[in-house]
Coordinates of C-alpha atoms in Angstrom, one line a residue:
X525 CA 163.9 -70.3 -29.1
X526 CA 161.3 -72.2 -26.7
X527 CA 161.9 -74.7 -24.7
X528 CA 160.6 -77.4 -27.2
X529 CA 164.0 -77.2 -28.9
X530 CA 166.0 -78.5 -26.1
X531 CA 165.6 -81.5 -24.0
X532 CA 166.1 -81.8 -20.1
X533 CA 168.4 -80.0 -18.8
X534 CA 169.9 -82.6 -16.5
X535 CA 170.3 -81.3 -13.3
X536 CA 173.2 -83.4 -12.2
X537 CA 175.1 -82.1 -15.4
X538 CA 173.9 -78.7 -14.7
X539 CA 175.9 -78.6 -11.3
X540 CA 178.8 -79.8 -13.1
X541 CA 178.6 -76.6 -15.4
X542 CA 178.1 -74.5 -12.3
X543 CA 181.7 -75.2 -10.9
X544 CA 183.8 -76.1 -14.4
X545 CA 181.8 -72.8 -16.2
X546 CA 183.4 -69.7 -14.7
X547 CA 186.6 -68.1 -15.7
X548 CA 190.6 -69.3 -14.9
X549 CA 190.5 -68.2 -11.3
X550 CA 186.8 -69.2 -9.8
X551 CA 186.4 -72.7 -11.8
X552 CA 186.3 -75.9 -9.4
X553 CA 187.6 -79.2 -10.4
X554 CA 185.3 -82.1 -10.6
X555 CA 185.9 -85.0 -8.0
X556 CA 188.2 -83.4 -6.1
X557 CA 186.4 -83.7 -2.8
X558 CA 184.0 -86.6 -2.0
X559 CA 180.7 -84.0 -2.0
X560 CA 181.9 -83.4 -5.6
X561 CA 179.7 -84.1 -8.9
X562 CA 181.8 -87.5 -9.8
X563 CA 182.9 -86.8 -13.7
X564 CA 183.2 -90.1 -14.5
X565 CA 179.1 -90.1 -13.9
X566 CA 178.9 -86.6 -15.8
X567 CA 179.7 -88.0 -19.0
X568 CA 177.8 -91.0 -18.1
X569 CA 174.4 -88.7 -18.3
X570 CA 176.2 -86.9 -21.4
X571 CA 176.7 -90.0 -23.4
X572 CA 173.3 -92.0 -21.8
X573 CA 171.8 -88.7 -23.2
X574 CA 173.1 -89.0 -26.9
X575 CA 171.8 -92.4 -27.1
X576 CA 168.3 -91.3 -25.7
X577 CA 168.6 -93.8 -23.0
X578 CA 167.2 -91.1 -20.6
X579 CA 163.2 -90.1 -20.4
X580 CA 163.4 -86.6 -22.4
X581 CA 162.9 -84.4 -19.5
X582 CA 166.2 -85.8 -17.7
X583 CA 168.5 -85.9 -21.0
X584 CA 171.3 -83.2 -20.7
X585 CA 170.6 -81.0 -23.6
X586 CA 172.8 -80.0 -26.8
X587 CA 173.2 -76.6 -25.4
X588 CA 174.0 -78.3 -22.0
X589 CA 177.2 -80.4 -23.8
X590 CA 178.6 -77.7 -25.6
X591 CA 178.9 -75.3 -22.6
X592 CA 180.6 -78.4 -20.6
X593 CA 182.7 -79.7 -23.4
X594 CA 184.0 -75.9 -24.4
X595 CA 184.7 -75.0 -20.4
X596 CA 186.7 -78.5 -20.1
X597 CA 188.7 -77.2 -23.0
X598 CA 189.5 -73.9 -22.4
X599 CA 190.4 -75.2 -18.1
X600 CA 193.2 -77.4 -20.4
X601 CA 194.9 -74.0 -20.3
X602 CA 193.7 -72.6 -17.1
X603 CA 196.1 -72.2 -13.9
X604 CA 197.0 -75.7 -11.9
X605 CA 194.4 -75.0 -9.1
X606 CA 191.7 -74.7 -11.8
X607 CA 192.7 -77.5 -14.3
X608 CA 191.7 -80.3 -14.5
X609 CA 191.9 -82.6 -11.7
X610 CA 193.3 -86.3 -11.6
X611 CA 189.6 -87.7 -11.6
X612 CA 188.6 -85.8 -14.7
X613 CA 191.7 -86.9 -16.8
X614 CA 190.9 -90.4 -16.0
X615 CA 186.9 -90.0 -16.8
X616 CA 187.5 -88.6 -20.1
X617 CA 190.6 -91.5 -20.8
X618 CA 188.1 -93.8 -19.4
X619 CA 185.3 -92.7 -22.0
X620 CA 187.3 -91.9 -25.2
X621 CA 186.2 -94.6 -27.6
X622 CA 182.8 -94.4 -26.4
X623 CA 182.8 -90.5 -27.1
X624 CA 184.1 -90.6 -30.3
X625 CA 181.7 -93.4 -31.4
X626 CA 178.5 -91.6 -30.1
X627 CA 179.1 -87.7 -30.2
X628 CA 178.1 -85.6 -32.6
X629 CA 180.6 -83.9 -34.5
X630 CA 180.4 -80.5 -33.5
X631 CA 181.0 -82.1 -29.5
X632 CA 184.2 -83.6 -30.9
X633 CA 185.0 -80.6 -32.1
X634 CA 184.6 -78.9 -28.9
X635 CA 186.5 -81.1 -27.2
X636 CA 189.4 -81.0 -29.8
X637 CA 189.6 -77.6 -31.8
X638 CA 192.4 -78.7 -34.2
X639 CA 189.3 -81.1 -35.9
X640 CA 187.3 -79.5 -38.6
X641 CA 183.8 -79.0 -38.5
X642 CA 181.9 -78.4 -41.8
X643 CA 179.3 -75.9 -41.3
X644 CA 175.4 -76.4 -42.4
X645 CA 175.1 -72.8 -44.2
X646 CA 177.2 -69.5 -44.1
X647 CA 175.3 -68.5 -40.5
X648 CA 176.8 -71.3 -39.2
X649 CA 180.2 -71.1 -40.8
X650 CA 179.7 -67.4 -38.5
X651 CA 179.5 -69.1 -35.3
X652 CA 182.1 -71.6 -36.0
X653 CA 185.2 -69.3 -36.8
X654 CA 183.8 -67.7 -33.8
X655 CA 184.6 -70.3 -31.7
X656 CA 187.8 -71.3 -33.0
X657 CA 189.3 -68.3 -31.6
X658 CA 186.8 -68.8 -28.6
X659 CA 188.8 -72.1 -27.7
X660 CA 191.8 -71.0 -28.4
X661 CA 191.4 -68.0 -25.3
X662 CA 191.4 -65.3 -27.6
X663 CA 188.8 -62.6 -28.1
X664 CA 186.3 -61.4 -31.1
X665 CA 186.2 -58.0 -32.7
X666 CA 183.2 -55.7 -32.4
X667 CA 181.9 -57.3 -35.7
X668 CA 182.4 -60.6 -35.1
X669 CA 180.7 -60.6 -31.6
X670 CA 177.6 -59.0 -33.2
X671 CA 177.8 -61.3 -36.3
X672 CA 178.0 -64.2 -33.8
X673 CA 175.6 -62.9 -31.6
X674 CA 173.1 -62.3 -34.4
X675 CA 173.1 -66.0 -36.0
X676 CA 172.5 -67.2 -31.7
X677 CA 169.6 -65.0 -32.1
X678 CA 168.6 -65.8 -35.0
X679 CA 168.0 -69.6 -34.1
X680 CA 170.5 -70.8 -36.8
X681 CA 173.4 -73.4 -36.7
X682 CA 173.6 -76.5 -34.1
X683 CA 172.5 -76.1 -30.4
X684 CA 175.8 -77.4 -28.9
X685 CA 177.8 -74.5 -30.7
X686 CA 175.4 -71.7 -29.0
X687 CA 176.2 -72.9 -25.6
X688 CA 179.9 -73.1 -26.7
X689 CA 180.0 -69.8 -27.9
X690 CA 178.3 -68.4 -24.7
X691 CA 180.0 -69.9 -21.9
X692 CA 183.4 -70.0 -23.7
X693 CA 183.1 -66.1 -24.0
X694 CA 182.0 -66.0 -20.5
X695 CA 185.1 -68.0 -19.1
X696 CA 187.6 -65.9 -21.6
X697 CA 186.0 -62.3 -19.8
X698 CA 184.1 -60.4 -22.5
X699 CA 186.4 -57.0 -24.0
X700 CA 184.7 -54.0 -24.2
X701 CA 184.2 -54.7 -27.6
X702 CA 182.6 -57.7 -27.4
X703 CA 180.4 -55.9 -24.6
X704 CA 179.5 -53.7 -27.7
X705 CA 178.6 -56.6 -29.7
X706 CA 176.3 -58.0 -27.5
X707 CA 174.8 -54.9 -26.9
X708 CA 174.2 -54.0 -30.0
X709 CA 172.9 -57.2 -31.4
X710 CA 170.3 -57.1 -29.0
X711 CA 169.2 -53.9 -30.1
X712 CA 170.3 -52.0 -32.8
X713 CA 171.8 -48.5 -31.5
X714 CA 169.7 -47.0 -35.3
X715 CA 166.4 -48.0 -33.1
X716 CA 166.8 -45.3 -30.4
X717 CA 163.5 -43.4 -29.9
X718 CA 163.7 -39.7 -30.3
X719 CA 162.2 -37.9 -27.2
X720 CA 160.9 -34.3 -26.6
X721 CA 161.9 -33.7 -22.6
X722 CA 164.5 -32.0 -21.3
X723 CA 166.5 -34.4 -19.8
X724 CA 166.1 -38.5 -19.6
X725 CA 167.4 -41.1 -17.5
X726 CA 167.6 -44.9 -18.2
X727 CA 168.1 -47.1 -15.1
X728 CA 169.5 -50.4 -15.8
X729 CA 168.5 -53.7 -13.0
X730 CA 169.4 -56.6 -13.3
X731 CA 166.6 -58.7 -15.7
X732 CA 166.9 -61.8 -13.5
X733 CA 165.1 -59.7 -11.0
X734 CA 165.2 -59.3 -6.7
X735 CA 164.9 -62.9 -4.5
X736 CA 166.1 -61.0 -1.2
X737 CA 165.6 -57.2 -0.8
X738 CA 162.7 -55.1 -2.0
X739 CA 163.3 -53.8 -5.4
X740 CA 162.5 -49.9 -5.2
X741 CA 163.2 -49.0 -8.5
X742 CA 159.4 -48.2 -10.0
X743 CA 159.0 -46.4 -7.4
X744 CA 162.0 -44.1 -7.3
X745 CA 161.0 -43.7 -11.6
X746 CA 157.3 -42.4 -9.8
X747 CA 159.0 -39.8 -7.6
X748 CA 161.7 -38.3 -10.0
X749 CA 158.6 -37.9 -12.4
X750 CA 156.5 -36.1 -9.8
X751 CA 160.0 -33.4 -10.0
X752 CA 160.0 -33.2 -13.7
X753 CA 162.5 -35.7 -14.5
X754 CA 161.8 -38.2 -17.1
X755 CA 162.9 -41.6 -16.7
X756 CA 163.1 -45.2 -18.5
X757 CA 163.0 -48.8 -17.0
X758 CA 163.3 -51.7 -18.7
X759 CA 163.7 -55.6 -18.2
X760 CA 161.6 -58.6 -18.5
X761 CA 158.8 -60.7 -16.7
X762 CA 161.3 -63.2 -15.3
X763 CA 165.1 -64.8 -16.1
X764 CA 167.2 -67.2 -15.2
X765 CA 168.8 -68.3 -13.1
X766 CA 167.4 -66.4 -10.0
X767 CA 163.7 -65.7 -11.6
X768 CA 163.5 -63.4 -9.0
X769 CA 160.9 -60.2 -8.5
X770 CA 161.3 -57.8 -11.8
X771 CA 159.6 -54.4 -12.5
X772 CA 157.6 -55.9 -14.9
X773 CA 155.8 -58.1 -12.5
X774 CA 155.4 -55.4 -9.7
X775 CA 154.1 -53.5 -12.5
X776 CA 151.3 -56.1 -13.3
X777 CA 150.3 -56.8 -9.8
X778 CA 149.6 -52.5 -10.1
X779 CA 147.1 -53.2 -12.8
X780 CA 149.7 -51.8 -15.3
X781 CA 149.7 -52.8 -19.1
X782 CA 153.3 -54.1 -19.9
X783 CA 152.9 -54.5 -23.3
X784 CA 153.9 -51.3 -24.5
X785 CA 155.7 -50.5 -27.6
X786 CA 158.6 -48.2 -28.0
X787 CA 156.9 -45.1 -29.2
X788 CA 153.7 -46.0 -27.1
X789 CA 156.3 -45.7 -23.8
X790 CA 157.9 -42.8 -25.7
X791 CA 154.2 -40.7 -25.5
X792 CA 154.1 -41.3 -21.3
X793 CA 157.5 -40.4 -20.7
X794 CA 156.8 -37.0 -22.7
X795 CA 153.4 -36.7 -20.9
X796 CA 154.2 -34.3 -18.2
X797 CA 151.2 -36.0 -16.5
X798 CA 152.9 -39.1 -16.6
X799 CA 156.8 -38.5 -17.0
X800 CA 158.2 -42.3 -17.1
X801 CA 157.4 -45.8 -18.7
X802 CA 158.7 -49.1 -18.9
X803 CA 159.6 -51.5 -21.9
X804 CA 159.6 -54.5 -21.9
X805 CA 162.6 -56.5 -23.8
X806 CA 160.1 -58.8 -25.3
X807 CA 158.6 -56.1 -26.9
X808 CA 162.2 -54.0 -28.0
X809 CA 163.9 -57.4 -28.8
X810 CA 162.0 -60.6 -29.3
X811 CA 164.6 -62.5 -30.6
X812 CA 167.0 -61.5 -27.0
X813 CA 164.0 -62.5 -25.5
X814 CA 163.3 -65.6 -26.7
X815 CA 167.1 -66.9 -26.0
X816 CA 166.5 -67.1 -22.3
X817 CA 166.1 -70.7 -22.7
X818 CA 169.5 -71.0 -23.3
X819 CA 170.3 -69.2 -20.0
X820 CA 168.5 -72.2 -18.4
X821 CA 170.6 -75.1 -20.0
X822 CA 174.1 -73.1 -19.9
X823 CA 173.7 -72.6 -16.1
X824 CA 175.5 -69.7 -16.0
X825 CA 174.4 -66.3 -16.6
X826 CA 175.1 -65.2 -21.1
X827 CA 178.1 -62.7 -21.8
X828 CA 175.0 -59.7 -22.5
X829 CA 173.4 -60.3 -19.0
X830 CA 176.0 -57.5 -17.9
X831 CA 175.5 -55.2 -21.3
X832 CA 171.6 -55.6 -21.3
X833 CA 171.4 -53.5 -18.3
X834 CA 172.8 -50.4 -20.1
X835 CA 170.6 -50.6 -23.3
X836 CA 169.9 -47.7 -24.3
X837 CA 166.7 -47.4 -26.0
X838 CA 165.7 -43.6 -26.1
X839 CA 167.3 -40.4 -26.3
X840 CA 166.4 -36.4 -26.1
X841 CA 167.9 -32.9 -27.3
X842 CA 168.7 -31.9 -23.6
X843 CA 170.6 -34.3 -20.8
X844 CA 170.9 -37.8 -21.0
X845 CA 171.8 -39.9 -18.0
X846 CA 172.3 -43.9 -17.2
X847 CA 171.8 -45.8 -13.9
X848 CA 173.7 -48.9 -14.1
X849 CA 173.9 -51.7 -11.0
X850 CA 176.7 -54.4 -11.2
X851 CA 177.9 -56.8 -8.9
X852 CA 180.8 -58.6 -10.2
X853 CA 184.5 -55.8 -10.2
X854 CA 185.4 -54.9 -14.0
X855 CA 182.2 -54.0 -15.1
X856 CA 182.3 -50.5 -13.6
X857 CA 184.9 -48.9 -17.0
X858 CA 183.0 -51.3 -19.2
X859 CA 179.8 -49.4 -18.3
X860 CA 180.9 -45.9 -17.6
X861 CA 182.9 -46.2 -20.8
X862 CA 179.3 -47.6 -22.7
X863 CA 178.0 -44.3 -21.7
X864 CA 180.5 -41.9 -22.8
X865 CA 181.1 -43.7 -26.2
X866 CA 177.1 -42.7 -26.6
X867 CA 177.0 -39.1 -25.5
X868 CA 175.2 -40.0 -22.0
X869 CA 176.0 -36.5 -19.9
X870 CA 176.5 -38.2 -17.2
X871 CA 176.5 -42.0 -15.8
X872 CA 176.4 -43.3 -12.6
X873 CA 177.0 -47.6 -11.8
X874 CA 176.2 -48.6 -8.6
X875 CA 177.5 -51.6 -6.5
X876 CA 174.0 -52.0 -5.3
X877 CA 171.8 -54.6 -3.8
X878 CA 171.6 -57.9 -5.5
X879 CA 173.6 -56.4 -8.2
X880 CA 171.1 -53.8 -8.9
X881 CA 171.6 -50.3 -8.4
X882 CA 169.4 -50.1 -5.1
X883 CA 170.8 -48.3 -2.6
X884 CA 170.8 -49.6 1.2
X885 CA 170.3 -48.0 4.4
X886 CA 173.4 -49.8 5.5
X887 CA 177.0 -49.2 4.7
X888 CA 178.3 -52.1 6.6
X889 CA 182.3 -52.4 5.9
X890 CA 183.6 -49.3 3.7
X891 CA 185.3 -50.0 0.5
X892 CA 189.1 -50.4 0.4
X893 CA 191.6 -50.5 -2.5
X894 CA 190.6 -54.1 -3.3
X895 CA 187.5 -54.3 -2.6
X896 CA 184.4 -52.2 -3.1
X897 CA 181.2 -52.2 -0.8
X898 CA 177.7 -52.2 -1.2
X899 CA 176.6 -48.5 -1.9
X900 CA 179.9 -47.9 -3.9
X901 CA 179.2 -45.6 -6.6
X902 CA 181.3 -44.6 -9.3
X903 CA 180.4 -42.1 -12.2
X904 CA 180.7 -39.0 -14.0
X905 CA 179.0 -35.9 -14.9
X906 CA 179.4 -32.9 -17.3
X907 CA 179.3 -29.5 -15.5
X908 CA 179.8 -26.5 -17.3
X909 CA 181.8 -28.5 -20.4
X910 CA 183.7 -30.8 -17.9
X911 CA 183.6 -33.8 -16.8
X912 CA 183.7 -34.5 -13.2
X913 CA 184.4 -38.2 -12.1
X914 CA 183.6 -39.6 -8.6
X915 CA 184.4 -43.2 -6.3
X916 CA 182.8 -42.9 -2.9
X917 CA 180.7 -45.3 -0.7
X918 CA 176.7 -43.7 0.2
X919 CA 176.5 -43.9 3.7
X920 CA 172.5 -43.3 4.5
X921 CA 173.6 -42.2 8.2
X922 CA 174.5 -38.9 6.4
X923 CA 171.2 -38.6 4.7
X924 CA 170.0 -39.1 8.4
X925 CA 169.0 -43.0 8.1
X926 CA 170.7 -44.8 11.0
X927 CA 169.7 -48.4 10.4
X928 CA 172.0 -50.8 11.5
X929 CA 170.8 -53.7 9.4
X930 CA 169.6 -53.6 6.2
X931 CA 165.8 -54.5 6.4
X932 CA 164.6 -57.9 4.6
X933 CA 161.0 -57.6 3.4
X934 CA 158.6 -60.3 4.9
X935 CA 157.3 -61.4 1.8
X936 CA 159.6 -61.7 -1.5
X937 CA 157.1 -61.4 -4.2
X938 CA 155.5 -59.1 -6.9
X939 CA 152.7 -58.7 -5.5
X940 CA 154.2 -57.5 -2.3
X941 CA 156.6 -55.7 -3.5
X942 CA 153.5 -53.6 -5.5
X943 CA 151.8 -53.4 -1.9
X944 CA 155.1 -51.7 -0.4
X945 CA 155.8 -49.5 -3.1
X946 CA 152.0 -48.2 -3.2
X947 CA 151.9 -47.7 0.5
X948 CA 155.5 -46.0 1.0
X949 CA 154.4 -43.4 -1.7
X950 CA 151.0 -43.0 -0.1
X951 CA 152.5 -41.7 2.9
X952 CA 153.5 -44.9 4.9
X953 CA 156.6 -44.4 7.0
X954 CA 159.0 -47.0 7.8
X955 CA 162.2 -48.5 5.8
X956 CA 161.0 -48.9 2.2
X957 CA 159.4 -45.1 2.4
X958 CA 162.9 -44.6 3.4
X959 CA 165.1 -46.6 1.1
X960 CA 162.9 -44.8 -2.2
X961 CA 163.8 -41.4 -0.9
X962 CA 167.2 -42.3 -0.2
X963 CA 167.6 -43.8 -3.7
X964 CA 165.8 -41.1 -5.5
X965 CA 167.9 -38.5 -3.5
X966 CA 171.3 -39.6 -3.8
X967 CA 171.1 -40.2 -7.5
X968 CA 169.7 -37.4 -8.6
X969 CA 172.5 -35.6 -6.5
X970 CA 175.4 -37.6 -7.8
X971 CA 173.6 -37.1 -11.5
X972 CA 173.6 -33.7 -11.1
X973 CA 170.0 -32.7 -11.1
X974 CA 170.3 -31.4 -7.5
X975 CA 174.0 -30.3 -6.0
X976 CA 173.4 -30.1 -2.3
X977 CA 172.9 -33.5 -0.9
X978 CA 170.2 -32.2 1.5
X979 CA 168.0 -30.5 -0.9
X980 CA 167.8 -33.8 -2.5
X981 CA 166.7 -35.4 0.3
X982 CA 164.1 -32.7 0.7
X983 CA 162.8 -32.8 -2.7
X984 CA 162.1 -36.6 -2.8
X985 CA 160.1 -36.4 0.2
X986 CA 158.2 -33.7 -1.3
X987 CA 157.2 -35.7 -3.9
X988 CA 155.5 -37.8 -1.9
X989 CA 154.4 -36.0 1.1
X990 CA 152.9 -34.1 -1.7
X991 CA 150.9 -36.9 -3.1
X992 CA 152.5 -36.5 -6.7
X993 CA 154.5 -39.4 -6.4
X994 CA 151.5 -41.4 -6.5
X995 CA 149.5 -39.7 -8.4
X996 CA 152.2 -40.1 -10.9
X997 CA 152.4 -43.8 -10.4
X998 CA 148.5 -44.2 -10.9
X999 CA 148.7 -42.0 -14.1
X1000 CA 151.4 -43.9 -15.4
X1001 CA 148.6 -47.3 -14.5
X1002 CA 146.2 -45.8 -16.3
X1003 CA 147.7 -44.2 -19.1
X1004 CA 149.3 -47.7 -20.2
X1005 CA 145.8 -49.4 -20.1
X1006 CA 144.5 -46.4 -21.9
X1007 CA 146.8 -47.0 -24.4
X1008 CA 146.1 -50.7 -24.6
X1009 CA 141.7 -50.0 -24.7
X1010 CA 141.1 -52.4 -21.8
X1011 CA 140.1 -51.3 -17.9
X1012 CA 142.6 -51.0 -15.5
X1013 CA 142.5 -53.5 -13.0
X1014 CA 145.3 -51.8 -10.6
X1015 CA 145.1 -51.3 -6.7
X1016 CA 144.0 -48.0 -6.6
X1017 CA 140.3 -48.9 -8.1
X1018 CA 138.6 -46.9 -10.2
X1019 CA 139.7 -43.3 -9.1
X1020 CA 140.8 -41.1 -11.9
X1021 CA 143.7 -39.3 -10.5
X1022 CA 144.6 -35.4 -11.1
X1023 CA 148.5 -35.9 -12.2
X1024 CA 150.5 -32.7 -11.5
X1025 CA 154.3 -31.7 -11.7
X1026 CA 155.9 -30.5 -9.0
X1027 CA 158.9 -28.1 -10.7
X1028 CA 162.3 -28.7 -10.4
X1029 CA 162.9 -25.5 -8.8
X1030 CA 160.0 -25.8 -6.4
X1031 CA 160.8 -24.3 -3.1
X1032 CA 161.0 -27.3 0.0

């Protein structure tokens, strides 16, 4: 899917989807206030668009339509303070002849479920029972979500239904099921990599990356490697709708090739030397990857932008382990229960920064019964055959970080993000030297690899006081362009660096 398939968007139709888009308790009626987006002059744009009265790069899109058309649907049934308001009955009153005359079929069918809608091949006829119990508020099995999922992939049937589909599943809340479906449709759970290590950890960010606080993650991978413990990243370049600093472009502005393949990232993350690798989902799942076009037009972030965080895409003989973020409540049991379901030993989803799992050097306000705070941390771990659960709140002041505000970085970009990273792990003290150890510390304690809290501590700033961090993180930059047969053009130069392991058991 590129962005030649779709027109516009239109960004005057695209704030409409941003308030009408969201489920039956956060959904804002249009024209309620005089600031509002006026719907009468939404479906204006919409119809203006069918008719190609607007230049091509200001038409509202197919994809666009279909997620308005299915959120106005399913609001029909939502709660008074959510329906729809006085101004949007009388818009769409206002514009029924000339909506029925000029939309395309599968719109009308959108906007009224009880029409048929003939389908253009069997993919399509997929996606269309999909969506009839879509609008109807109910959910999908496990089969149909990945059938569905697989023909949006795919590229197959109209662009309307794909936004439909999305956004209507969005608005309904996705079941664990469905969660599944999307998961697995991005990447099929027969594709897991085999790995010879002893134990591996996948950490799961959020792909649409960091746009306020520094994103420590790469590092924290370099300094659990420099202990022996393997670990996986993953994600993309950039997504909408925050396009914000990912891994993969802090990785780039290192020197790093990105391009790896599965078993090429597979070969580092066994490499002692080495110990960790990224992937990138345009290499594990082109067709996922392509569909972020469609996150652009829908406004809204897809069902799987939650479930693509806890892919899964290697496993090993010894202890397997998963580092989730989230942001939004309800996700926690969708992804603790993703981890059980595939044998993870243990699994730990953080309420972190930007929805990531980066721990702050801030509490702030503890959690209560209602609401959960930054630092939050929920999980479980196997100990001896049982499984031990946990809900507590990380307060840095007892890993001996007093800050009392979280620290913004100066600059927000990849490049100095790379800058940070490198310099913290060279030795550099000061707040992001602090908020990697803390991060690397506190989960490898609440995963189990170290049970006193202040050996943890100790160990991560071994691993860099030692140098091994780094030299780890420059092995890991080398290594990848090795891999790839082209010089490595990363910040350290052209120094060959001496990787070593420091041992899991080393004394601190």
């Amino acid at each position: 899917m590129t962005n030649e398939r779709y027109t516009g968007p239109n960004l005057e139709v695209l704030e409409a989807q941003s308030r009408v888009c969201t489920g039956p308790h956060q959904s804002r009626p249009l024209g309620v206030k005089p600031a509002d987006p006026r719907p009468g002059r939404i479906l204006e744009l919409i119809l203006r668009s069918v008719r190609e009265e607007l230049p091509e790069t200001m038409r509202a899109s197919p994809v666009q339509m279909g997620a308005f058309f299915v959120a106005m649907t399913l609001r029909r049934g939502f709660p008074s303070r959510t329906r729809w308001s006085c101004a949007e009955t009388e818009a769409f009153e206002g514009n029924r002849e000339a909506l029925r005359q000029c939309l395309p079929k599968e719109m009308l069918f959108l906007l009224d479920p009880s029409s048929k809608l003939r389908p253009q091949d069997d993919q399509e006829a997929v996606l269309i029972s999909a969506l009839g119990k879509v609008l109807a508020g109910d959910h999908l099995s496990y089969g149909e979500t990945r059938r569905m999922c697989g023909v949006i992939l795919g590229g197959h049937g109209r662009a309307a239904l794909y936004g439909a589909a999305l956004i209507g599943q969005r608005m309904n809340r996705e079941t664990y099921d469905e969660a599944r479906g999307y998961l697995d449709a991005a990447f099929d759970p027969s594709g897991v990599v085999a790995l010879n290590v002893g134990s591996l950890t996948h950490f799961g960010e959020p792909y649409d990356g960091s746009k306020r606080y520094f994103r420590p993650t790469l590092f924290v991978a370099a300094a659990r490697a420099a202990l022996g413990r393997p670990t996986v990243l993953h994600g993309v370049d950039g997504m909408p709708p925050k396009w914000g600093v990912t891994d993969e472009q802090i990785l780039k502005a290192l020197g790093a090739n990105v391009d790896l393949s599965l078993d090429q990232a597979g070969g580092l993350i066994e490499n002692p030397e080495v110990g960790f690798a990224y992937v990138s989902q345009r290499i594990f799942s082109p067709a996922a990857y392509a569909s972020r076009e469609l996150r652009t037009h829908i406004g809204k972030r897809p069902p799987w932008a939650a479930t693509e965080k806890a892919q899964q895409l290697f496993a090993c003989p010894g202890e397997n382990h998963m580092v989730v973020g989230y942001y939004h409540p309800g996700y926690e049991d969708m992804f603790l229960q993703l981890a059980v379901d595939r044998g993870f030993n243990s699994c730990l989803v953080v309420k972190g920064m930007e929805g990531g799992s980066s721990l702050g050097l801030r509490l702030g306000k503890p959690s209560d019964g209602e609401r959960k705070a930054i630092n939050n941390v929920r999980g479980f771990r196997t100990v001896d055959g049982r499984i031990e659960t946990y809900d507590r709140d990380v307060d840095p002041v007892d890993a001996g970080f007093g800050y009392e505000l979280q620290p913004r970085p100066e600059s927000v970009s990849a490049d100095a993000f790379a800058r940070a990273g490198f310099a913290a792990l060279s030795g550099k003290k000061g707040w992001i030297y602090d908020q990697i150890v803390l991060n690397a510390a506190a989960k490898d304690n609440l995963l189990g690899f170290d049970a006193d809290p202040s050996t943890a501590i100790e160990r991560a700033r071994y691993a860099i006081e030692s140098g091994s961090a780094l030299t780890h993180l420059k092995a890991y930059v080398d290594a990848s362009n090795g891999i790839a047969g082209r010089a490595s053009r990363s910040l350290h130069g052209a120094v060959r660096p001496q990787p070593h392991v420091i041992s899991r058991d080393h004394p601190v």
